[in-house]
PDB file of N, CA and C in Angstrom:
ATOM      1  N   MET A   1     100.426 129.297 140.404  1.00 55.00           N
ATOM      2  CA  MET A   1      99.342 128.701 141.314  1.00 55.00           C
ATOM      3  C   MET A   1      99.719 129.060 142.793  1.00 55.00           C
ATOM      4  N   ASP A   2     100.970 129.192 143.009  1.00 69.00           N
ATOM      5  CA  ASP A   2     101.407 129.514 144.421  1.00 69.00           C
ATOM      6  C   ASP A   2     100.906 130.853 144.841  1.00 69.00           C
ATOM      7  N   GLU A   3     100.825 131.833 144.047  1.00 75.00           N
ATOM      8  CA  GLU A   3     100.398 133.175 144.225  1.00 75.00           C
ATOM      9  C   GLU A   3      98.795 133.204 144.612  1.00 75.00           C
ATOM     10  N   THR A   4      98.166 132.272 143.897  1.00 70.00           N
ATOM     11  CA  THR A   4      96.683 132.109 144.171  1.00 70.00           C
ATOM     12  C   THR A   4      96.402 131.551 145.574  1.00 70.00           C
ATOM     13  N   TYR A   5      97.295 130.597 145.957  1.00 69.00           N
ATOM     14  CA  TYR A   5      97.091 129.953 147.346  1.00 69.00           C
ATOM     15  C   TYR A   5      97.436 131.007 148.306  1.00 69.00           C
ATOM     16  N   LYS A   6      98.582 131.684 148.097  1.00 76.00           N
ATOM     17  CA  LYS A   6      99.044 132.709 149.083  1.00 76.00           C
ATOM     18  C   LYS A   6      97.969 133.785 149.268  1.00 76.00           C
ATOM     19  N   ARG A   7      97.337 134.287 148.164  1.00 77.00           N
ATOM     20  CA  ARG A   7      96.281 135.232 148.329  1.00 77.00           C
ATOM     21  C   ARG A   7      95.016 134.632 149.098  1.00 77.00           C
ATOM     22  N   PHE A   8      94.758 133.352 148.748  1.00 73.00           N
ATOM     23  CA  PHE A   8      93.624 132.652 149.381  1.00 73.00           C
ATOM     24  C   PHE A   8      93.906 132.539 150.866  1.00 73.00           C
ATOM     25  N   LEU A   9      95.089 132.014 151.239  1.00 75.00           N
ATOM     26  CA  LEU A   9      95.389 131.885 152.573  1.00 75.00           C
ATOM     27  C   LEU A   9      95.427 133.112 153.316  1.00 75.00           C
ATOM     28  N   ALA A  10      95.918 134.190 152.747  1.00 81.00           N
ATOM     29  CA  ALA A  10      95.998 135.523 153.463  1.00 81.00           C
ATOM     30  C   ALA A  10      94.575 136.020 153.707  1.00 81.00           C
ATOM     31  N   LYS A  11      93.732 135.950 152.764  1.00 82.00           N
ATOM     32  CA  LYS A  11      92.323 136.349 152.887  1.00 82.00           C
ATOM     33  C   LYS A  11      91.666 135.541 154.003  1.00 82.00           C
ATOM     34  N   GLY A  12      91.816 134.237 153.945  1.00 79.00           N
ATOM     35  CA  GLY A  12      91.255 133.361 154.839  1.00 79.00           C
ATOM     36  C   GLY A  12      91.731 133.660 156.351  1.00 79.00           C
ATOM     37  N   ARG A  13      93.002 133.961 156.398  1.00 85.00           N
ATOM     38  CA  ARG A  13      93.572 134.303 157.740  1.00 85.00           C
ATOM     39  C   ARG A  13      92.957 135.629 158.309  1.00 85.00           C
ATOM     40  N   ILE A  14      92.771 136.627 157.391  1.00 89.00           N
ATOM     41  CA  ILE A  14      92.206 137.782 157.854  1.00 89.00           C
ATOM     42  C   ILE A  14      90.770 137.679 158.218  1.00 89.00           C
ATOM     43  N   ASP A  15      90.025 136.957 157.429  1.00 87.00           N
ATOM     44  CA  ASP A  15      88.591 136.557 157.787  1.00 87.00           C
ATOM     45  C   ASP A  15      88.406 135.778 159.100  1.00 87.00           C
ATOM     46  N   LEU A  16      89.361 134.815 159.363  1.00 87.00           N
ATOM     47  CA  LEU A  16      89.287 134.107 160.630  1.00 87.00           C
ATOM     48  C   LEU A  16      89.687 134.970 161.753  1.00 87.00           C
ATOM     49  N   GLU A  17      90.648 135.840 161.588  1.00 91.00           N
ATOM     50  CA  GLU A  17      91.053 136.778 162.621  1.00 91.00           C
ATOM     51  C   GLU A  17      89.857 137.754 163.024  1.00 91.00           C
ATOM     52  N   ALA A  18      89.163 138.216 161.991  1.00 91.00           N
ATOM     53  CA  ALA A  18      88.007 139.040 162.209  1.00 91.00           C
ATOM     54  C   ALA A  18      86.909 138.372 162.985  1.00 91.00           C
ATOM     55  N   LEU A  19      86.724 137.066 162.645  1.00 90.00           N
ATOM     56  CA  LEU A  19      85.707 136.265 163.384  1.00 90.00           C
ATOM     57  C   LEU A  19      86.112 136.013 164.845  1.00 90.00           C
ATOM     58  N   GLU A  20      87.364 135.700 164.979  1.00 92.00           N
ATOM     59  CA  GLU A  20      87.989 135.469 166.339  1.00 92.00           C
ATOM     60  C   GLU A  20      87.842 136.726 167.223  1.00 92.00           C
ATOM     61  N   SER A  21      88.049 137.849 166.542  1.00 94.00           N
ATOM     62  CA  SER A  21      87.979 139.132 167.316  1.00 94.00           C
ATOM     63  C   SER A  21      86.560 139.332 167.829  1.00 94.00           C
ATOM     64  N   ARG A  22      85.559 139.051 166.906  1.00 92.00           N
ATOM     65  CA  ARG A  22      84.201 139.150 167.269  1.00 92.00           C
ATOM     66  C   ARG A  22      83.706 138.219 168.346  1.00 92.00           C
ATOM     67  N   VAL A  23      84.321 137.025 168.231  1.00 92.00           N
ATOM     68  CA  VAL A  23      84.020 135.903 169.354  1.00 92.00           C
ATOM     69  C   VAL A  23      84.561 136.366 170.675  1.00 92.00           C
ATOM     70  N   ASN A  24      85.799 136.876 170.659  1.00 93.00           N
ATOM     71  CA  ASN A  24      86.461 137.426 171.866  1.00 93.00           C
ATOM     72  C   ASN A  24      85.576 138.644 172.426  1.00 93.00           C
ATOM     73  N   ASN A  25      84.981 139.467 171.626  1.00 91.00           N
ATOM     74  CA  ASN A  25      84.326 140.609 172.125  1.00 91.00           C
ATOM     75  C   ASN A  25      82.986 140.041 172.754  1.00 91.00           C
ATOM     76  N   ILE A  26      82.310 139.167 172.115  1.00 89.00           N
ATOM     77  CA  ILE A  26      81.126 138.628 172.657  1.00 89.00           C
ATOM     78  C   ILE A  26      81.324 137.954 173.995  1.00 89.00           C
ATOM     79  N   GLU A  27      82.454 137.149 173.972  1.00 89.00           N
ATOM     80  CA  GLU A  27      82.874 136.350 175.236  1.00 89.00           C
ATOM     81  C   GLU A  27      83.167 137.387 176.397  1.00 89.00           C
ATOM     82  N   TYR A  28      83.858 138.444 176.006  1.00 89.00           N
ATOM     83  CA  TYR A  28      84.033 139.432 176.999  1.00 89.00           C
ATOM     84  C   TYR A  28      82.838 140.002 177.621  1.00 89.00           C
ATOM     85  N   LYS A  29      81.884 140.337 176.730  1.00 83.00           N
ATOM     86  CA  LYS A  29      80.536 140.922 177.222  1.00 83.00           C
ATOM     87  C   LYS A  29      79.816 139.979 178.047  1.00 83.00           C
ATOM     88  N   LEU A  30      79.896 138.622 177.654  1.00 81.00           N
ATOM     89  CA  LEU A  30      79.223 137.665 178.461  1.00 81.00           C
ATOM     90  C   LEU A  30      79.753 137.420 179.805  1.00 81.00           C
ATOM     91  N   ASN A  31      81.132 137.526 179.905  1.00 83.00           N
ATOM     92  CA  ASN A  31      81.797 137.386 181.200  1.00 83.00           C
ATOM     93  C   ASN A  31      81.701 138.585 182.138  1.00 83.00           C
ATOM     94  N   SER A  32      81.476 139.818 181.631  1.00 77.00           N
ATOM     95  CA  SER A  32      81.312 141.006 182.453  1.00 77.00           C
ATOM     96  C   SER A  32      79.967 140.970 183.064  1.00 77.00           C
ATOM     97  N   LYS A  33      79.829 141.007 184.266  1.00 67.00           N
ATOM     98  CA  LYS A  33      78.592 140.771 184.963  1.00 67.00           C
ATOM     99  C   LYS A  33      77.896 142.058 185.348  1.00 67.00           C
ATOM    100  N   GLY A  34      78.666 143.138 185.510  1.00 63.00           N
ATOM    101  CA  GLY A  34      78.112 144.405 185.994  1.00 63.00           C
ATOM    102  C   GLY A  34      76.767 144.913 185.315  1.00 63.00           C
ATOM    103  N   PRO A  35      77.072 145.419 184.006  1.00 56.00           N
ATOM    104  CA  PRO A  35      75.909 146.100 183.395  1.00 56.00           C
ATOM    105  C   PRO A  35      74.887 145.097 182.943  1.00 56.00           C
ATOM    106  N   LEU A  36      75.138 143.846 182.797  1.00 51.00           N
ATOM    107  CA  LEU A  36      74.148 142.865 182.339  1.00 51.00           C
ATOM    108  C   LEU A  36      73.119 142.524 183.300  1.00 51.00           C
ATOM    109  N   LEU A  37      73.607 142.640 184.605  1.00 57.00           N
ATOM    110  CA  LEU A  37      72.564 142.265 185.621  1.00 57.00           C
ATOM    111  C   LEU A  37      71.694 143.384 186.215  1.00 57.00           C
ATOM    112  N   LEU A  38      71.803 144.586 185.645  1.00 61.00           N
ATOM    113  CA  LEU A  38      70.941 145.655 185.999  1.00 61.00           C
ATOM    114  C   LEU A  38      69.505 145.300 185.644  1.00 61.00           C
ATOM    115  N   ALA A  39      68.591 145.590 186.533  1.00 63.00           N
ATOM    116  CA  ALA A  39      67.225 145.344 186.288  1.00 63.00           C
ATOM    117  C   ALA A  39      66.767 146.131 185.104  1.00 63.00           C
ATOM    118  N   GLY A  40      65.913 145.534 184.275  1.00 69.00           N
ATOM    119  CA  GLY A  40      65.362 146.203 183.112  1.00 69.00           C
ATOM    120  C   GLY A  40      66.234 146.157 181.905  1.00 69.00           C
ATOM    121  N   HIS A  41      67.564 146.142 182.054  1.00 72.00           N
ATOM    122  CA  HIS A  41      68.472 146.137 180.955  1.00 72.00           C
ATOM    123  C   HIS A  41      68.936 144.715 180.624  1.00 72.00           C
ATOM    124  N   ALA A  42      68.777 143.741 181.433  1.00 74.00           N
ATOM    125  CA  ALA A  42      69.334 142.409 181.260  1.00 74.00           C
ATOM    126  C   ALA A  42      68.688 141.869 180.002  1.00 74.00           C
ATOM    127  N   GLU A  43      67.327 141.862 179.788  1.00 79.00           N
ATOM    128  CA  GLU A  43      66.737 141.307 178.639  1.00 79.00           C
ATOM    129  C   GLU A  43      67.214 141.838 177.386  1.00 79.00           C
ATOM    130  N   SER A  44      67.298 143.123 177.282  1.00 81.00           N
ATOM    131  CA  SER A  44      67.729 143.780 176.075  1.00 81.00           C
ATOM    132  C   SER A  44      69.192 143.467 175.757  1.00 81.00           C
ATOM    133  N   LYS A  45      70.026 143.436 176.700  1.00 80.00           N
ATOM    134  CA  LYS A  45      71.395 143.095 176.635  1.00 80.00           C
ATOM    135  C   LYS A  45      71.586 141.693 176.187  1.00 80.00           C
ATOM    136  N   LEU A  46      70.779 140.784 176.736  1.00 81.00           N
ATOM    137  CA  LEU A  46      70.863 139.422 176.306  1.00 81.00           C
ATOM    138  C   LEU A  46      70.413 139.198 174.868  1.00 81.00           C
ATOM    139  N   LYS A  47      69.333 139.876 174.487  1.00 88.00           N
ATOM    140  CA  LYS A  47      68.848 139.773 173.141  1.00 88.00           C
ATOM    141  C   LYS A  47      69.862 140.342 172.099  1.00 88.00           C
ATOM    142  N   ALA A  48      70.594 141.338 172.503  1.00 87.00           N
ATOM    143  CA  ALA A  48      71.616 141.896 171.588  1.00 87.00           C
ATOM    144  C   ALA A  48      72.787 140.974 171.449  1.00 87.00           C
ATOM    145  N   LEU A  49      73.143 140.362 172.646  1.00 87.00           N
ATOM    146  CA  LEU A  49      74.234 139.367 172.508  1.00 87.00           C
ATOM    147  C   LEU A  49      73.802 138.102 171.762  1.00 87.00           C
ATOM    148  N   TYR A  50      72.500 137.712 171.882  1.00 91.00           N
ATOM    149  CA  TYR A  50      71.975 136.565 171.211  1.00 91.00           C
ATOM    150  C   TYR A  50      72.009 136.761 169.667  1.00 91.00           C
ATOM    151  N   LYS A  51      71.656 137.991 169.222  1.00 94.00           N
ATOM    152  CA  LYS A  51      71.719 138.482 167.825  1.00 94.00           C
ATOM    153  C   LYS A  51      73.030 138.428 167.350  1.00 94.00           C
ATOM    154  N   ALA A  52      74.050 138.928 168.101  1.00 91.00           N
ATOM    155  CA  ALA A  52      75.473 139.009 167.706  1.00 91.00           C
ATOM    156  C   ALA A  52      76.009 137.608 167.485  1.00 91.00           C
ATOM    157  N   CYS A  53      75.597 136.680 168.378  1.00 92.00           N
ATOM    158  CA  CYS A  53      76.062 135.319 168.279  1.00 92.00           C
ATOM    159  C   CYS A  53      75.362 134.705 167.036  1.00 92.00           C
ATOM    160  N   GLU A  54      74.208 134.955 166.816  1.00 93.00           N
ATOM    161  CA  GLU A  54      73.547 134.392 165.618  1.00 93.00           C
ATOM    162  C   GLU A  54      74.248 134.932 164.395  1.00 93.00           C
ATOM    163  N   SER A  55      74.448 136.193 164.216  1.00 93.00           N
ATOM    164  CA  SER A  55      75.109 136.821 163.010  1.00 93.00           C
ATOM    165  C   SER A  55      76.586 136.223 162.919  1.00 93.00           C
ATOM    166  N   LEU A  56      77.267 135.978 164.069  1.00 91.00           N
ATOM    167  CA  LEU A  56      78.591 135.437 163.956  1.00 91.00           C
ATOM    168  C   LEU A  56      78.586 133.992 163.436  1.00 91.00           C
ATOM    169  N   GLY A  57      77.542 133.236 163.876  1.00 91.00           N
ATOM    170  CA  GLY A  57      77.308 131.817 163.240  1.00 91.00           C
ATOM    171  C   GLY A  57      77.073 131.806 161.852  1.00 91.00           C
ATOM    172  N   ILE A  58      76.336 132.744 161.360  1.00 93.00           N
ATOM    173  CA  ILE A  58      75.959 132.868 159.919  1.00 93.00           C
ATOM    174  C   ILE A  58      77.177 133.206 159.193  1.00 93.00           C
ATOM    175  N   GLU A  59      78.048 134.186 159.714  1.00 90.00           N
ATOM    176  CA  GLU A  59      79.264 134.565 158.962  1.00 90.00           C
ATOM    177  C   GLU A  59      80.240 133.429 159.021  1.00 90.00           C
ATOM    178  N   GLY A  60      80.328 132.673 160.060  1.00 88.00           N
ATOM    179  CA  GLY A  60      81.199 131.505 160.081  1.00 88.00           C
ATOM    180  C   GLY A  60      80.810 130.470 159.009  1.00 88.00           C
ATOM    181  N   LEU A  61      79.513 130.281 158.993  1.00 89.00           N
ATOM    182  CA  LEU A  61      79.013 129.251 157.903  1.00 89.00           C
ATOM    183  C   LEU A  61      79.315 129.747 156.535  1.00 89.00           C
ATOM    184  N   ASN A  62      79.070 131.074 156.288  1.00 88.00           N
ATOM    185  CA  ASN A  62      79.422 131.636 154.919  1.00 88.00           C
ATOM    186  C   ASN A  62      80.955 131.467 154.628  1.00 88.00           C
ATOM    187  N   LEU A  63      81.698 131.802 155.657  1.00 85.00           N
ATOM    188  CA  LEU A  63      83.182 131.597 155.420  1.00 85.00           C
ATOM    189  C   LEU A  63      83.531 130.182 155.132  1.00 85.00           C
ATOM    190  N   SER A  64      82.844 129.225 155.841  1.00 84.00           N
ATOM    191  CA  SER A  64      83.141 127.663 155.567  1.00 84.00           C
ATOM    192  C   SER A  64      82.735 127.476 154.176  1.00 84.00           C
ATOM    193  N   LYS A  65      81.600 127.872 153.666  1.00 84.00           N
ATOM    194  CA  LYS A  65      81.127 127.646 152.329  1.00 84.00           C
ATOM    195  C   LYS A  65      82.089 128.256 151.347  1.00 84.00           C
ATOM    196  N   ALA A  66      82.544 129.413 151.575  1.00 81.00           N
ATOM    197  CA  ALA A  66      83.463 130.055 150.625  1.00 81.00           C
ATOM    198  C   ALA A  66      84.789 129.302 150.512  1.00 81.00           C
ATOM    199  N   ILE A  67      85.285 128.865 151.654  1.00 78.00           N
ATOM    200  CA  ILE A  67      86.470 128.086 151.723  1.00 78.00           C
ATOM    201  C   ILE A  67      86.296 126.747 150.912  1.00 78.00           C
ATOM    202  N   LYS A  68      85.182 126.114 151.155  1.00 78.00           N
ATOM    203  CA  LYS A  68      84.835 124.863 150.542  1.00 78.00           C
ATOM    204  C   LYS A  68      84.759 125.059 149.061  1.00 78.00           C
ATOM    205  N   ALA A  69      84.172 126.067 148.562  1.00 73.00           N
ATOM    206  CA  ALA A  69      84.102 126.396 147.108  1.00 73.00           C
ATOM    207  C   ALA A  69      85.400 126.656 146.506  1.00 73.00           C
ATOM    208  N   GLU A  70      86.350 127.357 147.222  1.00 71.00           N
ATOM    209  CA  GLU A  70      87.713 127.684 146.715  1.00 71.00           C
ATOM    210  C   GLU A  70      88.562 126.485 146.681  1.00 71.00           C
ATOM    211  N   ASN A  71      88.262 125.400 147.416  1.00 69.00           N
ATOM    212  CA  ASN A  71      89.112 124.294 147.456  1.00 69.00           C
ATOM    213  C   ASN A  71      88.648 123.160 146.501  1.00 69.00           C
ATOM    214  N   GLN A  72      87.552 123.428 145.716  1.00 71.00           N
ATOM    215  CA  GLN A  72      87.130 122.435 144.823  1.00 71.00           C
ATOM    216  C   GLN A  72      88.179 122.257 143.706  1.00 71.00           C
ATOM    217  N   PRO A  73      88.457 120.994 143.286  1.00 69.00           N
ATOM    218  CA  PRO A  73      89.492 120.794 142.227  1.00 69.00           C
ATOM    219  C   PRO A  73      89.139 121.506 140.945  1.00 69.00           C
ATOM    220  N   ILE A  74      87.987 121.580 140.495  1.00 68.00           N
ATOM    221  CA  ILE A  74      87.689 122.287 139.180  1.00 68.00           C
ATOM    222  C   ILE A  74      87.905 123.726 139.331  1.00 68.00           C
ATOM    223  N   LYS A  75      87.654 124.310 140.523  1.00 70.00           N
ATOM    224  CA  LYS A  75      87.944 125.735 140.741  1.00 70.00           C
ATOM    225  C   LYS A  75      89.485 125.979 140.667  1.00 70.00           C
ATOM    226  N   GLN A  76      90.244 125.085 141.345  1.00 68.00           N
ATOM    227  CA  GLN A  76      91.724 125.265 141.298  1.00 68.00           C
ATOM    228  C   GLN A  76      92.307 125.098 139.874  1.00 68.00           C
ATOM    229  N   LEU A  77      91.748 124.072 139.179  1.00 69.00           N
ATOM    230  CA  LEU A  77      92.167 123.993 137.721  1.00 69.00           C
ATOM    231  C   LEU A  77      91.858 125.204 136.931  1.00 69.00           C
ATOM    232  N   MET A  78      90.637 125.728 137.073  1.00 70.00           N
ATOM    233  CA  MET A  78      90.338 126.953 136.222  1.00 70.00           C
ATOM    234  C   MET A  78      91.155 128.097 136.670  1.00 70.00           C
ATOM    235  N   ASP A  79      91.398 128.314 137.850  1.00 72.00           N
ATOM    236  CA  ASP A  79      92.262 129.307 138.307  1.00 72.00           C
ATOM    237  C   ASP A  79      93.689 129.192 137.723  1.00 72.00           C
ATOM    238  N   ALA A  80      94.169 127.953 137.710  1.00 73.00           N
ATOM    239  CA  ALA A  80      95.495 127.715 137.165  1.00 73.00           C
ATOM    240  C   ALA A  80      95.596 128.005 135.725  1.00 73.00           C
ATOM    241  N   ILE A  81      94.454 127.734 134.979  1.00 75.00           N
ATOM    242  CA  ILE A  81      94.400 127.838 133.524  1.00 75.00           C
ATOM    243  C   ILE A  81      94.397 129.392 133.272  1.00 75.00           C
ATOM    244  N   THR A  82      93.550 130.114 133.991  1.00 74.00           N
ATOM    245  CA  THR A  82      93.419 131.572 133.776  1.00 74.00           C
ATOM    246  C   THR A  82      94.619 132.330 134.055  1.00 74.00           C
ATOM    247  N   ILE A  83      95.322 131.860 135.136  1.00 72.00           N
ATOM    248  CA  ILE A  83      96.506 132.685 135.554  1.00 72.00           C
ATOM    249  C   ILE A  83      97.729 132.439 134.599  1.00 72.00           C
ATOM    250  N   ASN A  84      97.785 131.088 134.218  1.00 61.00           N
ATOM    251  CA  ASN A  84      98.903 130.888 133.328  1.00 61.00           C
ATOM    252  C   ASN A  84      98.619 130.976 131.923  1.00 61.00           C
TER     253      ASN A  84
END
């Protein structure tokens, strides 16, 4: 059962790091004022950032649901039975 938890934690850590990297990227783009303020490009840039934020939220929600499903007692029991 320890190996199952280690794999689950490693995968979760990798997924969280990927989400954090995307959040940092979006945050950097929001903080950089130069290209965003150019006339005519601001609306398209903001729409692209909004879409990126939306997809990031959806991915975070999906990750949360996956973690919740993996932590259910019946799932843990079935994993323990199949591994042993």
